[in-house]
CSV table of C-alpha atoms in Angstrom, one decimal:
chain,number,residue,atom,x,y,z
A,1080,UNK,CA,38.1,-8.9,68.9
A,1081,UNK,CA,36.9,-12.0,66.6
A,1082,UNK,CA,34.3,-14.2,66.6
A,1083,UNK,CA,35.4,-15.8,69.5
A,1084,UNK,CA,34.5,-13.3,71.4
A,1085,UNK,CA,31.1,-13.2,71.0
A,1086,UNK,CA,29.2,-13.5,74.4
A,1087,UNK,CA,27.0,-16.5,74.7
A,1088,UNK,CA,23.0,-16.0,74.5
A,1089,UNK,CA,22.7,-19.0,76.9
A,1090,UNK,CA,21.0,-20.9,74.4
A,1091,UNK,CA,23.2,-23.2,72.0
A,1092,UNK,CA,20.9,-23.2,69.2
A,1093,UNK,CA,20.9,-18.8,69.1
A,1094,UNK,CA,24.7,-19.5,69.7
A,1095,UNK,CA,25.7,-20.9,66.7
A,1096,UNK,CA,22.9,-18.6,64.2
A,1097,UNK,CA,24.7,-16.0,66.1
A,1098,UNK,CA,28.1,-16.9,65.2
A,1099,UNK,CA,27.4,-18.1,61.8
A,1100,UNK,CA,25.8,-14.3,61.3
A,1101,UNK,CA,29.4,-13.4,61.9
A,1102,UNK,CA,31.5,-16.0,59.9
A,1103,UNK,CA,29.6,-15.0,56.3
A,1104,UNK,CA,30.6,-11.2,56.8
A,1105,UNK,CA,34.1,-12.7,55.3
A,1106,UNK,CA,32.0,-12.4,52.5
A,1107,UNK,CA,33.2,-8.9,52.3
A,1108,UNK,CA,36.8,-10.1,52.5
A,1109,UNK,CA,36.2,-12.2,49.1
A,1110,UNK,CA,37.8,-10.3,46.2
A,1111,UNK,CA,36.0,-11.2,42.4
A,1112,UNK,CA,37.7,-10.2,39.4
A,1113,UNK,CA,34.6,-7.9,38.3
A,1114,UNK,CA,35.2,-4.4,38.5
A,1115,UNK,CA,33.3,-2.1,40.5
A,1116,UNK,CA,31.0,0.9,37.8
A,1117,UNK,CA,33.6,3.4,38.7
A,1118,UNK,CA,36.5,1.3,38.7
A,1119,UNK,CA,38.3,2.5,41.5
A,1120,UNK,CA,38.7,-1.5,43.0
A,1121,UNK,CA,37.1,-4.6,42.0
A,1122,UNK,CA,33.8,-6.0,44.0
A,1123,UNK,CA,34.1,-8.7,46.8
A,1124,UNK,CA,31.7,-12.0,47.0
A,1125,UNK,CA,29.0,-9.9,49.3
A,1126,UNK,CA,28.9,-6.8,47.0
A,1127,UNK,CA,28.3,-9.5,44.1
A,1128,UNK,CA,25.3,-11.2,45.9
A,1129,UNK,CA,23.6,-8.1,47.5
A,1130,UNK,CA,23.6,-7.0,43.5
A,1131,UNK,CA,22.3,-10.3,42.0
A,1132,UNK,CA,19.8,-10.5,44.5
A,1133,UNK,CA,18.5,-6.9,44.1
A,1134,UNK,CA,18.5,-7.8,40.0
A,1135,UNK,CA,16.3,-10.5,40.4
A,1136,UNK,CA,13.4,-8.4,41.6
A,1137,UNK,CA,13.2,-6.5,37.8
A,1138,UNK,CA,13.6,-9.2,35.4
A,1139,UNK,CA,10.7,-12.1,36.1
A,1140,UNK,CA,8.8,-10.7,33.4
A,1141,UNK,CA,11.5,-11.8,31.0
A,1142,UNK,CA,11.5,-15.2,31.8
A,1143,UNK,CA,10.5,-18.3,29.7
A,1144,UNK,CA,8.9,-19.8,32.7
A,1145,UNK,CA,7.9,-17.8,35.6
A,1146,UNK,CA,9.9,-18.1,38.5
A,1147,UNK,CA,9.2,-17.7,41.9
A,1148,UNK,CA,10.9,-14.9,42.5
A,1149,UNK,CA,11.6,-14.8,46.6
A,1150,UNK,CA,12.9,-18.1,46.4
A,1151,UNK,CA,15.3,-17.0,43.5
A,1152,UNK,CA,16.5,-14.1,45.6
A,1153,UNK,CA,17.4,-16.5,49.0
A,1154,UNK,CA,19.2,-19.1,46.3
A,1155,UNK,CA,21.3,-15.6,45.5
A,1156,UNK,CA,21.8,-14.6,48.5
A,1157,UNK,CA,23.6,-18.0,49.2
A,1158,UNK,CA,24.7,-18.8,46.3
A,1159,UNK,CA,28.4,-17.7,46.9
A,1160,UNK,CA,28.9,-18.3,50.9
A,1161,UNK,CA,31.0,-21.4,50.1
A,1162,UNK,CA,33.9,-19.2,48.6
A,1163,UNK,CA,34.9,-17.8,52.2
A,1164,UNK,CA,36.3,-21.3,52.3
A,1165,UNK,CA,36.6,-22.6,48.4
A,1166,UNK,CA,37.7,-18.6,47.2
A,1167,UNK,CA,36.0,-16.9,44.2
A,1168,UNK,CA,37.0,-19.2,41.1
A,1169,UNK,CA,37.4,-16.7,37.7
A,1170,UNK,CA,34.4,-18.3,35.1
A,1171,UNK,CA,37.0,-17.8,32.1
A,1172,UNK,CA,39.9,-19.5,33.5
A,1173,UNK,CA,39.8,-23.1,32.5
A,1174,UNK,CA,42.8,-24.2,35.0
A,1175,UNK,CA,40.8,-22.4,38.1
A,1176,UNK,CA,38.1,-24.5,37.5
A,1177,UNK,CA,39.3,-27.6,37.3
A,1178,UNK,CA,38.6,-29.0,41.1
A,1179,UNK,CA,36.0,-26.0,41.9
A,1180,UNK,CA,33.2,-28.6,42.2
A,1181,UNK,CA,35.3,-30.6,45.2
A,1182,UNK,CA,36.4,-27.4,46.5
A,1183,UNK,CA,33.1,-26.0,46.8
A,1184,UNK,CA,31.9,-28.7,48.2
A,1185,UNK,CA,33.8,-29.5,50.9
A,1186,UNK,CA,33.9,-25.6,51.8
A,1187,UNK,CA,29.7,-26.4,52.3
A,1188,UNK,CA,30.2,-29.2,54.4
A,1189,UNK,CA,32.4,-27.0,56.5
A,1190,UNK,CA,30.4,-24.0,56.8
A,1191,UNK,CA,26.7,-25.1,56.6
A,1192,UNK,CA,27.7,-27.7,60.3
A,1193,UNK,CA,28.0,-24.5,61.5
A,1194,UNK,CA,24.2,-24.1,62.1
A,1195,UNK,CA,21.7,-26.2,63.5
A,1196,UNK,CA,21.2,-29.0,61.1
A,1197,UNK,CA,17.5,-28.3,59.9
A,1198,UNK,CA,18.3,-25.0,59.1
A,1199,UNK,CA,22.0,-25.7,57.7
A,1200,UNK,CA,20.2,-28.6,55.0
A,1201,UNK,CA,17.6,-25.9,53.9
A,1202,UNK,CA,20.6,-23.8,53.0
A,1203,UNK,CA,22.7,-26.0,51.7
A,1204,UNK,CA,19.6,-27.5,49.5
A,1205,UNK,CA,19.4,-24.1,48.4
A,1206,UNK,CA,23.1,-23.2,47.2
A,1207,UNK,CA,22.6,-27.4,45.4
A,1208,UNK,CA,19.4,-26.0,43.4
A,1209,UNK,CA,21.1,-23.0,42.0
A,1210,UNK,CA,24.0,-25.0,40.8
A,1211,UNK,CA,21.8,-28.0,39.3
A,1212,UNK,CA,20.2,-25.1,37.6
A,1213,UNK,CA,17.0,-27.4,37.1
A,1214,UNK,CA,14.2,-25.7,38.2
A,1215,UNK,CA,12.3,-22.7,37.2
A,1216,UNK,CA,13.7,-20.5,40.0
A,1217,UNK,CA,17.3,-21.7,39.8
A,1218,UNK,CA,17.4,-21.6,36.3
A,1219,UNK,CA,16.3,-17.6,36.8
A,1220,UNK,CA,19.0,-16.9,39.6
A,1221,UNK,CA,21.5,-18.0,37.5
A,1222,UNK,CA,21.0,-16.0,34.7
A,1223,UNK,CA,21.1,-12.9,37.4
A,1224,UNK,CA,24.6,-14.3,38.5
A,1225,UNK,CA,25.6,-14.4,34.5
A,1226,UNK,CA,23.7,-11.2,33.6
A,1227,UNK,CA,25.0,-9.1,36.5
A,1228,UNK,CA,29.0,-9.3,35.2
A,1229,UNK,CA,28.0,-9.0,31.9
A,1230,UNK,CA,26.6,-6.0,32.2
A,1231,UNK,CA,29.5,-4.4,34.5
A,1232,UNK,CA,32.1,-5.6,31.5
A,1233,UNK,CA,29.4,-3.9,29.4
A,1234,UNK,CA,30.7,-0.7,31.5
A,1235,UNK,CA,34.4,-1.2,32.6
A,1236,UNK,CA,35.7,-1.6,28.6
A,1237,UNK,CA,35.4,-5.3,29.0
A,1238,UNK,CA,37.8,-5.5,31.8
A,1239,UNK,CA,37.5,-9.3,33.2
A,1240,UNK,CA,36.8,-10.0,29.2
A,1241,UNK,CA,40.1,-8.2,28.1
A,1242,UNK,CA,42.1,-9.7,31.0
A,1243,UNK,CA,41.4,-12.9,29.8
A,1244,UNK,CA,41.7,-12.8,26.6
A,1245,UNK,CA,38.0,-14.0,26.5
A,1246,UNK,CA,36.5,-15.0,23.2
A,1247,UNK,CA,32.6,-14.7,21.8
A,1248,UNK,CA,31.9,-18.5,21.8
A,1249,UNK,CA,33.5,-18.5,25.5
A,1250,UNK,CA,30.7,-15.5,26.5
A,1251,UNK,CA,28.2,-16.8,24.9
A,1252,UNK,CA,28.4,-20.0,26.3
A,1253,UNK,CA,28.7,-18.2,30.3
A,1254,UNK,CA,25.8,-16.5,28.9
A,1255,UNK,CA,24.1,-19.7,27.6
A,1256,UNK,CA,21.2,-20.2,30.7
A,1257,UNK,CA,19.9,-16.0,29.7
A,1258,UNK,CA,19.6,-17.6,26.1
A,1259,UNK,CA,17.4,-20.1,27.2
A,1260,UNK,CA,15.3,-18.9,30.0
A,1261,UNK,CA,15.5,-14.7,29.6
A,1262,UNK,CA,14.8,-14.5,25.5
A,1263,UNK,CA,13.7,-11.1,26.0
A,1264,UNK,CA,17.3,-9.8,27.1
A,1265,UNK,CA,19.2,-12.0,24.6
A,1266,UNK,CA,19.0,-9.6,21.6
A,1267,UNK,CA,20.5,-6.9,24.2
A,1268,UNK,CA,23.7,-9.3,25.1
A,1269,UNK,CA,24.1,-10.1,21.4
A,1270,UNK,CA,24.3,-6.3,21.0
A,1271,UNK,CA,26.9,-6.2,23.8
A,1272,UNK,CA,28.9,-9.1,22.5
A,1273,UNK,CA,29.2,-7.4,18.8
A,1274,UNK,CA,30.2,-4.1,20.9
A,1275,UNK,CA,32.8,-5.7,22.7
A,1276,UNK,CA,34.0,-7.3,19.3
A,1277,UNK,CA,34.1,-4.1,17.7
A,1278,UNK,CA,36.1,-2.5,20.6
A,1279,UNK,CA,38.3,-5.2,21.1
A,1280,UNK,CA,37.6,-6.5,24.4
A,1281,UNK,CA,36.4,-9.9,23.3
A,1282,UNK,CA,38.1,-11.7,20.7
A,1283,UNK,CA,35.9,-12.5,17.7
């Protein structure tokens, strides 16, 4: 069976929330490069955002500014739906990236038609604030999309770092946004970074 399958409420509106519902569990189909704590596979997009989002409840009191933390937690939940369309793009491989911005953006247009329009622009003006990273709350999510990686690499001997042949200015400036807006954890990535130095999975 498939989404096409799904039996109509008899209401259009329901309809499409309904099938929408059903589209984003390809979520789970979306492979990251991160590895999961025990290693045995590497997480997908819905893993990723279920994690960040659960993050984001611990760390306000770190902030520089105080977020509001519920609203940082919807703009994670979202914040990766467009890469059932656009695919997961690697932060540390230059080439990838090149083009993510109009990938990512026509993957929106496609999937956020999907639901009725008022609620399909709130979303979509959410996933648009975490990526402007300009506000107090935005600013915070982002450092729990940067932070949460970190710290797996922190506990799979730097395995997206090694892979990649990653360098410290090239974490430190993914890690940039938890400089400026989480102080309080900086000290501890600066630890991690020397660490990963020391033990060769990031080239000094």
């Amino acid at each position: 069976m498939a989404i096409e399958d799904l039996l109509s409420a008899g209401d259009g509106r329901l309809d499409a929330q309904l099938r929408f519902a059903a589209e984003i569990d390809k979520m789970t189909g979306v492979l990251r490069h991160t590895l999961l704590l025990d290693k045995s596979r590497r997480e997908n997009d819905a893993e990723h955002s279920w994690h960040v989002a659960a993050m984001a409840l611990l760390f306000a009191e770190y902030a520089r500014e105080a977020p509001d933390v519920g609203r940082a937690v919807k703009m994670l939940v979202v914040h990766d739906l467009v890469e059932i369309y656009a695919g997961d793009t690697f932060a540390f491989d230059a080439e990838a990236n090149s083009g993510k911005v109009e990938r990512e953006a026509r993957a929106a247009d496609k999937l956020f038609s999907q639901l009725p329009p008022e609620q399909g622009a709130g979303i979509r003006a959410l996933w648009e604030e975490f990526d402007r990273m300009d506000t107090p709350d935005s600013q915070y999510a982002a450092c729990m999309d940067r932070l949460q990686p970190f710290l797996h690499n922190t506990l799979t001997d730097g395995h997206t770092w090694g892979k990649s042949g990653t360098t410290r200015a090239m974490v430190e400036a993914r890690m940039e946004p938890v400089r400026r807006f989480l102080p309080g954890v900086w000290s501890w990535v600066q630890k991690n970074i020397d660490n990963g130095i020391r033990r060769g999975w990031i080239a000094p």
